[in-house]
Structure formats: C-alpha cells, structure tokens
Amino acid sequence: MQRQRSGPLDGVLVADFSRILAGPYATMLLADLGADVIKVEGPGGDDTRTWTPPVRDGVSTYYLGVNRNKRSIALDLTDPDDLAVARRLAHRADVMIQNFRPGGLRRFGLDHDSVAAANPRVVYASISGFGAGAGAHLPGYDLMVQAASGLMSLTGDPDGPPYKAGVAVFDVMAGLHVAVGVLAALRHRDLHGVGQHVEVDLLSSALSGLVNQSSGHVAAGSVPFRMGNAHPSLFPYEPLPTADGDLVVIAGNDAQFRRLCRVLGVPELADDPRFARNQDRTVHRDALRPLLVERLARRRRDEWFADLTAAGVPCAPINTVADGVALARDLGLDPVVTAGGVPGVRHPIGFSRTPPRHDLPPPRLDEHGDEIRAWLAE
C-alpha cells in the first residue's frame, strides 16, 4: 500500500534505484517533503552500508545520513521474479531515479524508454558521472569529478599539492540538481499530463558549481589557480591570524572595509588610495595583509569576533563540525532531528504550511520487502 505522508509531495511515489550519495541524497530530500520513497537495493545492499567508520549501532553513518524516510526492498534484477517486481514498481511510480552506468538498465527493461512506454507520466531521472555520450564508460565517483573538473587545481596552498574538498561536494550538488529537475518535471506533468527524462551528470554539476571560477574562464579566458584560502576577486576574504588563532575576516564591499579599519584602530587605511576600493585592495593585497595582521595580533580571536560582528563586519571562527552543529543549535536552527531513534541533520528548507517530516529511520536492507511485494501484487 502506498503511504500517504503529509507534506508538499504527499502522494508522489518515488522508485529509488540509486545508490551511494547523489541519488540517495536527492530522494531523501523528496522523502522529507512527503514523497513515498521506495529504495530498491541489490541483494548486497547500498554500497554505503559498508563504508565505515564511523558507525552507530553497527550501521554506517554515511548510509544513515542520506536514507531516512524511505522503505527498502532488496531485488536481484537477474532473477525473473524480482525483475517483475521492479518493473511493476517502475510502472506505478510518479518518479524513478537511477544512477546505473548509462544504458545499464536497458537489458532489464528499466531504461527510460522502456519505463515511459508503459508509464508515460513517469518523471525518470538519470544520474551519471560524465554524461550518456562519450563519457558514458567513465564511473561517476565524486573524487574523479573533483579532479577532472578543475576543483582540485583550485584547492590547497599555491606552492603545495592539489587537494580534494572535505566532503563529496559534487555528489551533493548533483543530488540537489536532480531534486530541482524532478520538481520542475512534476510541475510540467501537472500542466501537460506527460512525464519526461531528467538527466544530471556530475561534471556538468561541477562546472556549474564552480560559478565565478568557471565563468572567469568561459567569459574572460582566465585559468584560475590555487590561492590557498585567498579569494581571487576580494580582499580581505580569508582567515587572518589573531593572538590565539585564525579568524575569517571579510570585506565584501568598501563600506565593510571602512568599518573593519575603524574597529582595528587604523581608519586611515580606508582612505589610502591603494586600498580604498575593492579592486585596489585585491591588487595590493600583499601590502595590506600585514597591516591588518599586525593589528589583529594584539587581541584574542573571540574578542575580535565580538567587536567586528557588532560593527557589521562579516567574520567567523574556524570551527570543527561539532562546533558548527553547536553554533546552529545556539542560533535556534535546531540542526539535529531524530527519526525513529536515529539522529540526523534536519532538512534544510523551511515551509510555513507543509514542513518537512522526519518520520522513518534509514531502513534495514529489505526491511519493507514483504509489504511492498504484497502491495505491488494487488
């Protein structure tokens, strides 16, 4: 029986044939908003079930982080009976999301064309690493895309090696793009009565997500390079040392820089022609930086944070993840929710009428298999 869950996507059935991160993240966002998400796993389960440490009660927290509010059914697509169940699910679904290699589901009759022939209203989303054309043979791991897209060439010290980001940023970004694409396609279906194929690849998500860096290349021919924590177009916009640790200090415009100089006790710097405008500060950053550091070194980080914040100068301490969660809690953002006894991070979008739900814990492998098979047999 399809579950009805309050939320803006109540009544939407999602057949989730994805695994690891981009797809499961997208489907969890949809599930939090009320969609009934059925997670289809192979007999061995989602790969992230084995990605440890850390664990909670013996279960990978990687898996737990992107799979709440779903029901699980384990299906072996090489088994005729299980394949029949998978097809029945796809033919009933409002949305099907998969991240097999391009063309990988064709032999099972679960590719877009086959599913849409039986279910023309389906919104079918495909996720790949490098598209369904010449890059179809390449696996879609986030680290590969961080390397191939150019992100790693931007990350790290100027004279040091390239570094990956501390999280799978392009998997997450692609998951967000999938969710946006699915919602747009559902809107189109509501208006015109027909579904469509939504395609997202990690490389395209990455190039879009590189924003000013990729724009600088395609629009002006520049090739950005590693600058450590510095910003190519703003200064200051980086961590600066204080008496007891670094503080991120930002002057996003000339007025903020003037306030920064006033709090630091060097108001004359704001009138120095080398520093008066942002474009001047970026050119003369090597001259300005030591002048700011000399003042910041006179007091502790927390003292500067309080005074700069009070003056309207953007700044922030460099926290651990634990500190970041604590800060969100202190700010009243309630970052942690519990779904069936399993803590997780709250859905990031607030709604005045249809708030996200955090009802079901991440499912055990095939936890709902019998229930789903019985419903599909009706």
Short mmCIF file of N, CA, C and O in Angstrom, two decimals, residues 121 187-194:
data_model
loop_
_atom_site.label_atom_id
_atom_site.label_comp_id
_atom_site.label_asym_id
_atom_site.label_seq_id
_atom_site.Cartn_x
_atom_site.Cartn_y
_atom_site.Cartn_z
N ARG A 121 3.52 8.95 -17.80
CA ARG A 121 3.52 10.07 -16.85
C ARG A 121 4.75 10.06 -15.95
O ARG A 121 4.92 10.97 -15.13
N ARG A 187 6.01 19.55 -12.15
CA ARG A 187 5.18 20.71 -12.46
C ARG A 187 4.73 20.67 -13.93
O ARG A 187 3.56 20.92 -14.24
N HIS A 188 5.64 20.34 -14.83
CA HIS A 188 5.30 20.23 -16.25
C HIS A 188 4.26 19.13 -16.47
O HIS A 188 3.32 19.30 -17.26
N ARG A 189 4.42 18.02 -15.76
CA ARG A 189 3.46 16.92 -15.89
C ARG A 189 2.07 17.35 -15.40
O ARG A 189 1.05 17.00 -15.99
N ASP A 190 2.06 18.12 -14.30
CA ASP A 190 0.77 18.60 -13.80
C ASP A 190 0.05 19.46 -14.85
O ASP A 190 -1.17 19.44 -14.95
N LEU A 191 0.83 20.21 -15.61
CA LEU A 191 0.25 21.11 -16.60
C LEU A 191 -0.11 20.40 -17.90
O LEU A 191 -1.10 20.74 -18.55
N HIS A 192 0.71 19.40 -18.30
CA HIS A 192 0.58 18.83 -19.64
C HIS A 192 0.29 17.33 -19.64
O HIS A 192 0.10 16.74 -20.72
N GLY A 193 0.33 16.68 -18.47
CA GLY A 193 -0.08 15.30 -18.38
C GLY A 193 0.93 14.27 -18.82
O GLY A 193 0.59 13.09 -18.95
N VAL A 194 2.16 14.67 -19.05
CA VAL A 194 3.17 13.73 -19.54
C VAL A 194 4.48 13.94 -18.79
O VAL A 194 4.84 15.07 -18.43
#
